[in-house]
């Protein structure tokens, strides 16, 4: 299994500001994913972060709002830009297991936007 | 449109009894199904999975059943223990074409096991 850490674990932010969430994995992985879990909702995939290329965004998510960096095989960042209260959510990064279809998740970042 | 549905938001079960968590899906391209368990303030952890070529997979106290014709799967926990109290997410995946198996999650079912 992979050990994944996220920073910050939680934050309270003002409307209109931006927050960058960091995800660190203890092993090299090809695919990293960013998910959002809004209260009472499913875990929703935001984008897939590939090393050396632009992230692939799911329908309803755009790069200007959620820019992603993937500078190497163990690290990625997700920025939530120009935040509004609707962005209050838990943001999770995850990686695929090298064998099989299982995914491993970070502990999540709980974001509250006032 | 929700492709993976968990219609019971919560479930309470007595310790020692069986817990049955249900999940329905609509996308016939899904060929791999997973259950995750999530404790408060932690990320989801993988629990058990099943491929569409099987109809049952067992791991200790946990068994997952898949009914492809009904597009339905269920997770059985026997016997249930208080430590099993958590939110359980059903997830489904199929090859997106890029060799990556992106997951689609249900909304989760909160299981409470009463001592």
Short mmCIF file of C-alpha atoms in Angstrom, two decimals:
data_model
loop_
_atom_site.label_atom_id
_atom_site.label_comp_id
_atom_site.label_asym_id
_atom_site.label_seq_id
_atom_site.Cartn_x
_atom_site.Cartn_y
_atom_site.Cartn_z
CA UNK A 1 0.00 0.00 0.00
CA UNK A 2 0.98 3.65 -0.40
CA UNK A 3 1.24 6.15 2.42
CA UNK A 4 -0.22 9.50 1.45
CA UNK A 5 -0.05 12.76 3.37
CA UNK A 6 -1.89 15.98 2.72
CA UNK A 7 -1.28 19.54 3.88
CA UNK A 8 -3.07 21.35 5.33
CA UNK A 9 -5.40 18.97 7.11
CA UNK A 10 -7.96 21.74 7.43
CA UNK A 11 -8.32 25.44 6.81
CA UNK A 12 -10.82 28.23 7.12
CA UNK A 13 -10.56 30.76 4.32
CA UNK A 14 -12.17 33.99 3.27
CA UNK A 15 -14.24 34.32 0.15
CA UNK A 16 -12.19 35.34 -2.90
CA UNK A 17 -8.90 33.92 -1.68
CA UNK A 18 -7.08 30.82 -2.93
CA UNK A 19 -5.73 27.77 -1.14
CA UNK A 20 -3.15 25.28 -2.35
CA UNK A 21 -3.37 21.72 -1.04
CA UNK A 22 -0.31 19.51 -1.15
CA UNK A 23 -0.27 15.75 -1.59
CA UNK A 24 2.84 13.67 -0.91
CA UNK A 25 3.16 9.93 -1.60
CA UNK A 26 5.86 7.69 -0.18
CA UNK A 27 6.45 5.92 -3.50
CA UNK A 28 6.52 6.83 -7.16
CA UNK A 29 3.13 6.57 -8.82
CA UNK A 30 1.98 7.29 -12.33
CA UNK A 31 -1.56 8.43 -11.67
CA UNK A 32 -2.70 10.77 -8.93
CA UNK A 33 -6.30 11.83 -8.54
CA UNK A 34 -8.02 14.69 -6.78
CA UNK A 35 -11.50 14.18 -5.35
CA UNK A 36 -13.99 16.38 -3.57
CA UNK A 37 -16.58 15.30 -1.06
CA UNK A 38 -19.19 17.91 -0.35
CA UNK A 39 -21.50 17.38 2.60
CA UNK A 40 -24.06 14.69 1.82
CA UNK A 41 -22.63 14.07 -1.62
CA UNK A 42 -20.63 11.34 -3.30
CA UNK A 43 -16.91 11.47 -3.61
CA UNK A 44 -16.49 13.28 -6.93
CA UNK A 45 -13.44 13.13 -9.15
CA UNK A 46 -12.09 16.59 -9.97
CA UNK A 47 -9.13 15.68 -12.16
CA UNK A 48 -6.39 13.21 -12.91
CA UNK A 49 -2.87 14.52 -12.44
CA UNK A 50 -0.26 13.02 -14.72
CA UNK A 51 3.43 13.72 -14.30
CA UNK A 52 4.85 15.73 -17.18
CA UNK A 53 1.53 16.68 -18.76
CA UNK A 54 -1.51 18.78 -18.04
CA UNK A 55 -4.14 17.43 -15.71
CA UNK A 56 -7.29 15.94 -17.16
CA UNK A 57 -10.43 17.55 -15.72
CA UNK A 58 -13.85 15.99 -15.29
CA UNK A 59 -17.01 17.61 -16.49
CA UNK A 60 -17.89 20.59 -14.34
CA UNK A 61 -14.32 21.31 -13.26
CA UNK A 62 -11.95 23.70 -15.02
CA UNK A 63 -8.26 24.46 -14.78
CA UNK A 64 -8.77 28.15 -13.95
CA UNK A 65 -10.71 27.20 -10.83
CA UNK A 66 -8.68 24.13 -9.81
CA UNK A 67 -5.14 24.44 -11.17
CA UNK A 68 -3.06 21.33 -10.53
CA UNK A 69 0.66 20.77 -10.53
CA UNK A 70 2.46 17.44 -10.79
CA UNK A 71 6.18 18.20 -10.77
CA UNK A 72 7.30 14.64 -10.03
CA UNK A 73 6.06 11.12 -9.40
CA UNK A 74 5.54 11.56 -5.65
CA UNK A 75 3.95 15.00 -5.32
CA UNK A 76 0.99 17.01 -6.53
CA UNK A 77 -0.83 20.19 -5.58
CA UNK A 78 -4.42 21.29 -6.08
CA UNK A 79 -5.30 24.97 -5.82
CA UNK A 80 -8.85 26.07 -5.11
CA UNK A 81 -8.99 29.55 -6.64
CA UNK A 82 -11.23 32.52 -5.92
CA UNK A 83 -13.06 30.53 -3.28
CA UNK A 84 -16.73 30.83 -2.43
CA UNK A 85 -18.71 29.14 0.35
CA UNK A 86 -19.81 26.51 -2.20
CA UNK A 87 -16.20 25.29 -2.29
CA UNK A 88 -16.42 24.22 1.34
CA UNK A 89 -15.68 20.54 1.15
CA UNK A 90 -13.21 17.79 1.91
CA UNK A 91 -10.56 17.47 -0.78
CA UNK A 92 -8.77 14.14 -1.12
CA UNK A 93 -5.89 13.01 -3.25
CA UNK A 94 -5.52 9.39 -4.16
CA UNK A 95 -3.21 7.10 -6.09
CA UNK A 96 -3.70 3.84 -7.90
CA UNK A 97 -2.14 0.68 -6.58
CA UNK A 98 0.58 -0.61 -8.86
CA UNK A 99 -1.22 -3.93 -9.06
CA UNK A 100 -4.99 -4.19 -9.29
CA UNK A 101 -7.61 -1.51 -9.37
CA UNK A 102 -7.53 -0.42 -5.76
CA UNK A 103 -6.88 3.17 -4.92
CA UNK A 104 -5.36 4.62 -1.79
CA UNK A 105 -6.52 7.89 -0.35
CA UNK A 106 -4.91 10.65 1.61
CA UNK A 107 -6.47 11.78 4.88
CA UNK A 108 -8.20 14.70 3.21
CA UNK A 109 -8.18 18.47 3.61
CA UNK A 110 -11.28 19.97 5.19
CA UNK A 111 -11.88 23.39 3.69
CA UNK A 112 -14.36 25.90 5.05
CA UNK A 113 -14.95 29.09 3.10
CA UNK A 114 -16.62 31.94 4.95
CA UNK B 1 -27.38 11.34 -13.02
CA UNK B 2 -25.99 9.12 -10.31
CA UNK B 3 -24.35 6.04 -11.75
CA UNK B 4 -23.72 4.43 -8.37
CA UNK B 5 -26.48 4.55 -5.82
CA UNK B 6 -26.57 3.66 -2.16
CA UNK B 7 -30.19 4.20 -1.26
CA UNK B 8 -29.83 3.74 2.49
CA UNK B 9 -28.02 6.70 4.07
CA UNK B 10 -27.81 4.90 7.40
CA UNK B 11 -28.11 1.46 8.97
CA UNK B 12 -28.13 0.29 12.58
CA UNK B 13 -27.29 -3.28 13.51
CA UNK B 14 -26.86 -5.10 16.79
CA UNK B 15 -23.37 -6.38 17.59
CA UNK B 16 -22.94 -9.98 16.45
CA UNK B 17 -25.65 -9.75 13.80
CA UNK B 18 -25.22 -9.45 10.06
CA UNK B 19 -24.87 -6.06 8.38
CA UNK B 20 -25.98 -5.85 4.76
CA UNK B 21 -25.11 -2.77 2.77
CA UNK B 22 -26.58 -2.41 -0.71
CA UNK B 23 -25.44 -0.67 -3.86
CA UNK B 24 -26.98 -0.31 -7.33
CA UNK B 25 -25.33 0.91 -10.50
CA UNK B 26 -26.59 1.96 -13.90
CA UNK B 27 -23.52 1.93 -16.16
CA UNK B 28 -23.15 -1.47 -17.82
CA UNK B 29 -19.52 -0.64 -18.65
CA UNK B 30 -18.52 -0.95 -15.01
CA UNK B 31 -16.56 -4.16 -14.55
CA UNK B 32 -14.92 -3.77 -11.17
CA UNK B 33 -16.53 -2.89 -7.88
CA UNK B 34 -15.05 -1.86 -4.58
CA UNK B 35 -16.12 -1.09 -1.05
CA UNK B 36 -14.38 1.54 1.04
CA UNK B 37 -14.77 2.27 4.72
CA UNK B 38 -14.37 5.76 6.06
CA UNK B 39 -13.97 6.88 9.66
CA UNK B 40 -14.53 10.54 10.58
CA UNK B 41 -11.57 12.81 9.78
CA UNK B 42 -9.81 10.08 7.82
CA UNK B 43 -9.61 9.21 4.13
CA UNK B 44 -11.47 6.21 2.76
CA UNK B 45 -9.68 2.87 3.16
CA UNK B 46 -10.09 0.01 0.75
CA UNK B 47 -12.09 -2.90 2.15
CA UNK B 48 -12.92 -5.49 -0.50
CA UNK B 49 -13.48 -5.69 -4.23
CA UNK B 50 -15.07 -7.90 -6.85
CA UNK B 51 -14.58 -8.31 -10.56
CA UNK B 52 -17.56 -8.65 -12.87
CA UNK B 53 -16.44 -12.17 -13.77
CA UNK B 54 -17.30 -13.28 -10.23
CA UNK B 55 -20.48 -13.19 -8.23
CA UNK B 56 -18.97 -13.50 -4.78
CA UNK B 57 -15.77 -12.56 -3.00
CA UNK B 58 -15.05 -13.30 0.62
CA UNK B 59 -12.41 -11.90 2.98
CA UNK B 60 -12.78 -12.82 6.60
CA UNK B 61 -15.95 -11.28 7.98
CA UNK B 62 -16.61 -9.39 4.76
CA UNK B 63 -18.33 -10.81 1.69
CA UNK B 64 -19.35 -8.94 -1.42
CA UNK B 65 -22.04 -10.31 -3.73
CA UNK B 66 -22.53 -9.13 -7.30
CA UNK B 67 -25.71 -9.60 -9.33
CA UNK B 68 -24.84 -8.34 -12.79
CA UNK B 69 -28.26 -8.84 -14.30
CA UNK B 70 -29.78 -6.68 -11.57
CA UNK B 71 -26.80 -4.29 -11.53
CA UNK B 72 -26.71 -4.74 -7.80
CA UNK B 73 -24.03 -5.52 -5.26
CA UNK B 74 -24.08 -5.93 -1.54
CA UNK B 75 -21.57 -6.06 1.29
CA UNK B 76 -22.20 -8.50 4.13
CA UNK B 77 -20.41 -8.15 7.44
CA UNK B 78 -20.72 -11.14 9.76
CA UNK B 79 -20.55 -10.86 12.69
CA UNK B 80 -20.81 -7.10 13.01
CA UNK B 81 -18.56 -5.43 15.56
CA UNK B 82 -18.69 -1.94 17.11
CA UNK B 83 -15.42 -1.11 15.32
CA UNK B 84 -17.24 -1.59 12.03
CA UNK B 85 -19.20 1.59 12.69
CA UNK B 86 -18.22 3.87 9.82
CA UNK B 87 -19.42 5.19 6.50
CA UNK B 88 -19.21 2.61 3.72
CA UNK B 89 -18.80 3.75 0.13
CA UNK B 90 -19.56 1.60 -2.85
CA UNK B 91 -17.44 2.40 -5.91
CA UNK B 92 -17.38 1.17 -9.48
CA UNK B 93 -14.84 1.41 -12.25
CA UNK B 94 -14.30 0.50 -15.86
CA UNK B 95 -11.36 1.12 -18.14
CA UNK B 96 -11.53 4.79 -19.13
CA UNK B 97 -9.45 4.00 -22.20
CA UNK B 98 -6.27 5.52 -20.81
CA UNK B 99 -5.36 2.43 -18.83
CA UNK B 100 -6.58 4.08 -15.67
CA UNK B 101 -9.52 2.91 -13.61
CA UNK B 102 -11.25 6.00 -12.37
CA UNK B 103 -13.74 5.37 -9.64
CA UNK B 104 -17.34 6.47 -9.39
CA UNK B 105 -18.62 6.52 -5.83
CA UNK B 106 -22.00 6.21 -4.19
CA UNK B 107 -23.01 8.66 -1.46
CA UNK B 108 -22.21 6.21 1.30
CA UNK B 109 -24.11 4.39 4.02
CA UNK B 110 -23.41 5.13 7.66
CA UNK B 111 -23.30 1.89 9.61
CA UNK B 112 -23.77 1.96 13.36
CA UNK B 113 -23.12 -1.27 15.23
CA UNK B 114 -24.76 -1.19 18.63
CA UNK B 115 -22.98 -3.03 21.44
#
